[in-house]
PDB file of C-alpha atoms in Angstrom:
ATOM      1  CA  ASP A   1     -48.246   7.048 -51.503  1.00 78.00           C
ATOM      2  CA  TYR A   2     -45.971   9.522 -51.334  1.00 88.00           C
ATOM      3  CA  ARG A   3     -45.190  13.113 -49.843  1.00 91.00           C
ATOM      4  CA  VAL A   4     -44.261  16.423 -50.376  1.00 93.00           C
ATOM      5  CA  VAL A   5     -43.248  19.322 -49.124  1.00 95.00           C
ATOM      6  CA  ALA A   6     -43.237  21.834 -51.524  1.00 96.00           C
ATOM      7  CA  THR A   7     -41.368  25.678 -50.205  1.00 97.00           C
ATOM      8  CA  GLY A   8     -40.790  28.823 -51.840  1.00 97.00           C
ATOM      9  CA  HIS A   9     -40.547  32.493 -51.193  1.00 97.00           C
ATOM     10  CA  SER A  10     -42.391  35.347 -53.206  1.00 94.00           C
ATOM     11  CA  LEU A  11     -43.190  34.240 -56.347  1.00 93.00           C
ATOM     12  CA  GLY A  12     -41.866  30.715 -55.673  1.00 97.00           C
ATOM     13  CA  ALA A  13     -44.399  30.825 -52.632  1.00 96.00           C
ATOM     14  CA  GLY A  14     -47.467  31.159 -54.601  1.00 94.00           C
ATOM     15  CA  THR A  15     -45.976  27.862 -56.781  1.00 96.00           C
ATOM     16  CA  ALA A  16     -45.213  26.321 -53.936  1.00 96.00           C
ATOM     17  CA  SER A  17     -49.069  26.795 -53.096  1.00 93.00           C
ATOM     18  CA  LEU A  18     -50.253  26.089 -56.322  1.00 92.00           C
ATOM     19  CA  LEU A  19     -47.924  23.000 -56.540  1.00 93.00           C
ATOM     20  CA  ALA A  20     -49.404  21.419 -53.188  1.00 91.00           C
ATOM     21  CA  MET A  21     -52.852  22.050 -54.006  1.00 86.00           C
ATOM     22  CA  LEU A  22     -52.644  20.103 -57.494  1.00 87.00           C
ATOM     23  CA  LEU A  23     -50.952  16.899 -56.368  1.00 87.00           C
ATOM     24  CA  SER A  24     -53.436  16.683 -53.532  1.00 82.00           C
ATOM     25  CA  THR A  25     -56.465  17.657 -55.408  1.00 78.00           C
ATOM     26  CA  GLN A  26     -55.647  16.161 -59.052  1.00 80.00           C
ATOM     27  CA  SER A  27     -53.126  12.798 -57.455  1.00 83.00           C
ATOM     28  CA  ASN A  28     -53.218  10.374 -54.082  1.00 83.00           C
ATOM     29  CA  ILE A  29     -49.638  12.190 -53.637  1.00 86.00           C
ATOM     30  CA  THR A  30     -50.263  14.262 -49.588  1.00 87.00           C
ATOM     31  CA  ALA A  31     -48.419  17.446 -50.230  1.00 90.00           C
ATOM     32  CA  THR A  32     -47.755  20.176 -47.779  1.00 93.00           C
ATOM     33  CA  ALA A  33     -46.284  23.763 -48.651  1.00 95.00           C
ATOM     34  CA  PHE A  34     -44.436  26.652 -46.481  1.00 96.00           C
ATOM     35  CA  ALA A  35     -44.849  30.032 -48.079  1.00 96.00           C
ATOM     36  CA  TYR A  36     -42.938  32.928 -47.274  1.00 96.00           C
ATOM     37  CA  ALA A  37     -44.364  36.422 -48.792  1.00 94.00           C
ATOM     38  CA  PRO A  38     -46.836  34.561 -51.176  1.00 94.00           C
ATOM     39  CA  PRO A  39     -49.157  36.346 -53.849  1.00 92.00           C
ATOM     40  CA  PRO A  40     -52.631  36.048 -54.058  1.00 89.00           C
ATOM     41  CA  VAL A  41     -52.697  33.075 -55.979  1.00 88.00           C
ATOM     42  CA  VAL A  42     -56.277  31.233 -55.745  1.00 83.00           C
ATOM     43  CA  SER A  43     -59.909  32.907 -56.249  1.00 76.00           C
ATOM     44  CA  SER A  44     -62.789  31.456 -55.435  1.00 65.00           C
ATOM     45  CA  THR A  45     -64.221  30.905 -58.492  1.00 59.00           C
ATOM     46  CA  GLN A  46     -60.605  29.036 -59.229  1.00 52.00           C
ATOM     47  CA  TYR A  47     -60.881  26.676 -56.269  1.00 51.00           C
ATOM     48  CA  GLN A  48     -64.772  26.231 -57.379  1.00 48.00           C
ATOM     49  CA  SER A  49     -64.570  25.320 -60.833  1.00 48.00           C
ATOM     50  CA  ALA A  50     -61.163  23.743 -62.242  1.00 45.00           C
ATOM     51  CA  LEU A  51     -59.128  22.769 -58.260  1.00 49.00           C
ATOM     52  CA  LEU A  52     -61.533  20.312 -56.791  1.00 47.00           C
ATOM     53  CA  PRO A  53     -63.765  17.701 -57.793  1.00 48.00           C
ATOM     54  CA  GLN A  54     -67.583  18.134 -57.704  1.00 49.00           C
ATOM     55  CA  LYS A  55     -67.325  15.952 -53.967  1.00 47.00           C
ATOM     56  CA  TRP A  56     -64.759  18.396 -52.478  1.00 45.00           C
ATOM     57  CA  ARG A  57     -66.152  21.446 -53.505  1.00 46.00           C
ATOM     58  CA  THR A  58     -67.487  24.344 -50.437  1.00 46.00           C
ATOM     59  CA  SER A  59     -68.657  28.147 -50.780  1.00 41.00           C
ATOM     60  CA  HIS A  60     -66.160  29.472 -48.385  1.00 39.00           C
ATOM     61  CA  LYS A  61     -65.194  32.691 -49.573  1.00 37.00           C
ATOM     62  CA  PHE A  62     -61.945  31.985 -48.496  1.00 36.00           C
ATOM     63  CA  PRO A  63     -61.447  28.502 -49.222  1.00 40.00           C
ATOM     64  CA  PHE A  64     -57.988  27.737 -48.505  1.00 43.00           C
ATOM     65  CA  LEU A  65     -57.825  29.518 -45.545  1.00 41.00           C
ATOM     66  CA  LYS A  66     -58.528  26.047 -43.065  1.00 43.00           C
ATOM     67  CA  ARG A  67     -57.087  22.418 -44.412  1.00 42.00           C
ATOM     68  CA  THR A  68     -60.278  21.474 -46.013  1.00 46.00           C
ATOM     69  CA  LYS A  69     -58.806  17.677 -47.881  1.00 47.00           C
ATOM     70  CA  SER A  70     -56.460  15.885 -44.933  1.00 46.00           C
ATOM     71  CA  SER A  71     -53.752  15.182 -47.619  1.00 48.00           C
ATOM     72  CA  TYR A  72     -52.314  19.014 -47.412  1.00 58.00           C
ATOM     73  CA  GLN A  73     -52.078  21.804 -45.552  1.00 85.00           C
ATOM     74  CA  ILE A  74     -50.934  24.864 -46.920  1.00 90.00           C
ATOM     75  CA  HIS A  75     -48.748  27.311 -44.480  1.00 92.00           C
ATOM     76  CA  SER A  76     -48.051  31.002 -45.197  1.00 92.00           C
ATOM     77  CA  PHE A  77     -46.493  33.219 -43.303  1.00 94.00           C
ATOM     78  CA  VAL A  78     -46.995  37.046 -44.664  1.00 92.00           C
ATOM     79  CA  HIS A  79     -45.373  40.472 -42.646  1.00 91.00           C
ATOM     80  CA  ASN A  80     -47.554  42.175 -41.825  1.00 83.00           C
ATOM     81  CA  LEU A  81     -46.805  45.297 -43.734  1.00 84.00           C
ATOM     82  CA  ASP A  82     -46.030  43.496 -46.883  1.00 86.00           C
ATOM     83  CA  ILE A  83     -47.645  45.065 -49.988  1.00 84.00           C
ATOM     84  CA  ILE A  84     -47.464  41.790 -51.840  1.00 83.00           C
ATOM     85  CA  SER A  85     -49.109  40.003 -50.107  1.00 82.00           C
ATOM     86  CA  ARG A  86     -52.036  42.241 -50.054  1.00 79.00           C
ATOM     87  CA  SER A  87     -51.860  42.877 -54.038  1.00 79.00           C
ATOM     88  CA  SER A  88     -54.061  41.404 -56.488  1.00 75.00           C
ATOM     89  CA  HIS A  89     -54.681  41.616 -59.749  1.00 75.00           C
ATOM     90  CA  THR A  90     -58.041  43.703 -59.018  1.00 75.00           C
ATOM     91  CA  GLN A  91     -56.811  45.702 -56.441  1.00 77.00           C
ATOM     92  CA  ILE A  92     -54.076  47.071 -58.354  1.00 80.00           C
ATOM     93  CA  LEU A  93     -56.541  47.952 -60.731  1.00 81.00           C
ATOM     94  CA  SER A  94     -59.062  49.377 -57.710  1.00 80.00           C
ATOM     95  CA  LEU A  95     -56.528  51.700 -57.345  1.00 82.00           C
ATOM     96  CA  VAL A  96     -54.978  52.941 -60.688  1.00 86.00           C
ATOM     97  CA  SER A  97     -59.123  53.614 -61.212  1.00 86.00           C
ATOM     98  CA  ALA A  98     -58.379  55.466 -57.690  1.00 85.00           C
ATOM     99  CA  ILE A  99     -55.738  57.036 -59.533  1.00 86.00           C
ATOM    100  CA  VAL A 100     -57.135  58.058 -62.941  1.00 87.00           C
ATOM    101  CA  ALA A 101     -60.453  59.817 -61.431  1.00 87.00           C
ATOM    102  CA  VAL A 102     -58.742  61.854 -59.081  1.00 85.00           C
ATOM    103  CA  ASP A 103     -56.449  62.999 -61.653  1.00 88.00           C
ATOM    104  CA  LYS A 104     -59.583  63.780 -63.733  1.00 89.00           C
ATOM    105  CA  LEU A 105     -60.481  65.999 -61.315  1.00 89.00           C
ATOM    106  CA  PRO A 106     -60.456  70.286 -62.259  1.00 90.00           C
ATOM    107  CA  TRP A 107     -57.043  71.175 -60.305  1.00 90.00           C
ATOM    108  CA  GLY A 108     -54.619  72.915 -61.114  1.00 90.00           C
ATOM    109  CA  MET A 109     -50.852  71.533 -60.413  1.00 89.00           C
ATOM    110  CA  LEU A 110     -50.322  74.666 -57.525  1.00 89.00           C
ATOM    111  CA  ASP A 111     -53.981  73.159 -55.788  1.00 86.00           C
ATOM    112  CA  ARG A 112     -52.705  69.557 -56.651  1.00 84.00           C
ATOM    113  CA  MET A 113     -49.223  70.565 -54.840  1.00 86.00           C
ATOM    114  CA  GLY A 114     -50.303  72.214 -52.041  1.00 84.00           C
ATOM    115  CA  ILE A 115     -52.940  69.483 -50.858  1.00 82.00           C
ATOM    116  CA  LEU A 116     -50.199  67.381 -50.597  1.00 81.00           C
ATOM    117  CA  PHE A 117     -47.131  69.659 -48.198  1.00 86.00           C
ATOM    118  CA  ARG A 118     -50.856  70.983 -46.864  1.00 83.00           C
ATOM    119  CA  ASN A 119     -51.314  66.777 -45.592  1.00 78.00           C
ATOM    120  CA  THR A 120     -54.941  67.708 -44.988  1.00 82.00           C
ATOM    121  CA  LEU A 121     -57.933  68.612 -47.043  1.00 85.00           C
ATOM    122  CA  SER A 122     -60.434  71.076 -47.010  1.00 88.00           C
ATOM    123  CA  GLU A 123     -64.555  69.386 -46.233  1.00 91.00           C
ATOM    124  CA  GLU A 124     -64.619  70.580 -50.012  1.00 91.00           C
ATOM    125  CA  GLU A 125     -62.150  68.611 -51.389  1.00 89.00           C
ATOM    126  CA  LYS A 126     -62.551  65.872 -49.291  1.00 88.00           C
ATOM    127  CA  GLU A 127     -66.092  65.712 -51.316  1.00 91.00           C
ATOM    128  CA  THR A 128     -65.083  66.242 -54.786  1.00 90.00           C
ATOM    129  CA  ILE A 129     -62.644  63.602 -54.004  1.00 88.00           C
ATOM    130  CA  HIS A 130     -65.657  61.216 -52.830  1.00 89.00           C
ATOM    131  CA  GLU A 131     -67.814  61.807 -55.536  1.00 90.00           C
ATOM    132  CA  ALA A 132     -64.902  61.523 -58.480  1.00 88.00           C
ATOM    133  CA  LEU A 133     -64.546  57.787 -56.074  1.00 86.00           C
ATOM    134  CA  LEU A 134     -68.171  57.166 -56.272  1.00 86.00           C
ATOM    135  CA  ASN A 135     -68.206  57.847 -59.845  1.00 85.00           C
ATOM    136  CA  ARG A 136     -64.928  56.596 -61.018  1.00 82.00           C
ATOM    137  CA  THR A 137     -64.353  53.583 -63.879  1.00 76.00           C
ATOM    138  CA  HIS A 138     -63.624  50.365 -62.910  1.00 69.00           C
ATOM    139  CA  PHE A 139     -62.028  48.188 -64.405  1.00 65.00           C
ATOM    140  CA  ILE A 140     -63.644  44.649 -63.413  1.00 61.00           C
ATOM    141  CA  GLU A 141     -66.678  44.667 -61.937  1.00 62.00           C
ATOM    142  CA  GLY A 142     -67.411  42.342 -58.775  1.00 58.00           C
ATOM    143  CA  ASN A 143     -65.305  40.312 -56.969  1.00 53.00           C
ATOM    144  CA  ASP A 144     -65.005  36.987 -58.464  1.00 57.00           C
ATOM    145  CA  HIS A 145     -61.498  38.024 -60.110  1.00 66.00           C
ATOM    146  CA  GLU A 146     -60.195  38.605 -56.385  1.00 74.00           C
ATOM    147  CA  LEU A 147     -56.791  36.465 -55.608  1.00 81.00           C
ATOM    148  CA  TYR A 148     -56.230  35.465 -51.686  1.00 82.00           C
ATOM    149  CA  VAL A 149     -53.206  34.112 -50.142  1.00 86.00           C
ATOM    150  CA  PRO A 150     -54.019  30.220 -49.205  1.00 84.00           C
ATOM    151  CA  GLY A 151     -53.825  28.268 -46.015  1.00 83.00           C
ATOM    152  CA  GLU A 152     -52.827  28.936 -42.897  1.00 84.00           C
ATOM    153  CA  ILE A 153     -51.756  32.301 -42.653  1.00 85.00           C
ATOM    154  CA  TYR A 154     -49.802  33.465 -40.355  1.00 89.00           C
ATOM    155  CA  LEU A 155     -48.633  36.985 -39.731  1.00 88.00           C
ATOM    156  CA  LEU A 156     -45.528  37.817 -38.379  1.00 88.00           C
TER     157      LEU A 156
END
């Protein structure tokens, strides 16, 4: 029996987390990861289908929030305001679709600048933006593609 401790920051933290999961679930190695400011790297779909054998599968939305198998543990340290740990591909696409929807509104440059400098919206402007966001085109449907930070998360 071997024990492995993996650690990393940012992209390295995501790699360390995935390494710990893969080593522990695909071999007899006990792995622990210490991830500092990790990006979201684990999806529910990936967890269900690819990483774990059938006997270890669960239906948890956040599958690696706690230890699910005694041979590994992941500790993710996240600054409370860190945008990277809260951003996944799906969330970025959602933001882009919202920006595109608002950009398509029939407002001129002066109207847009006025909103920015006023730092407030009228009820009519709020309703217009709300309608645009409700009717926007989504690049990815559903949240099967949503990614999560793995392990026990420690907010700093």
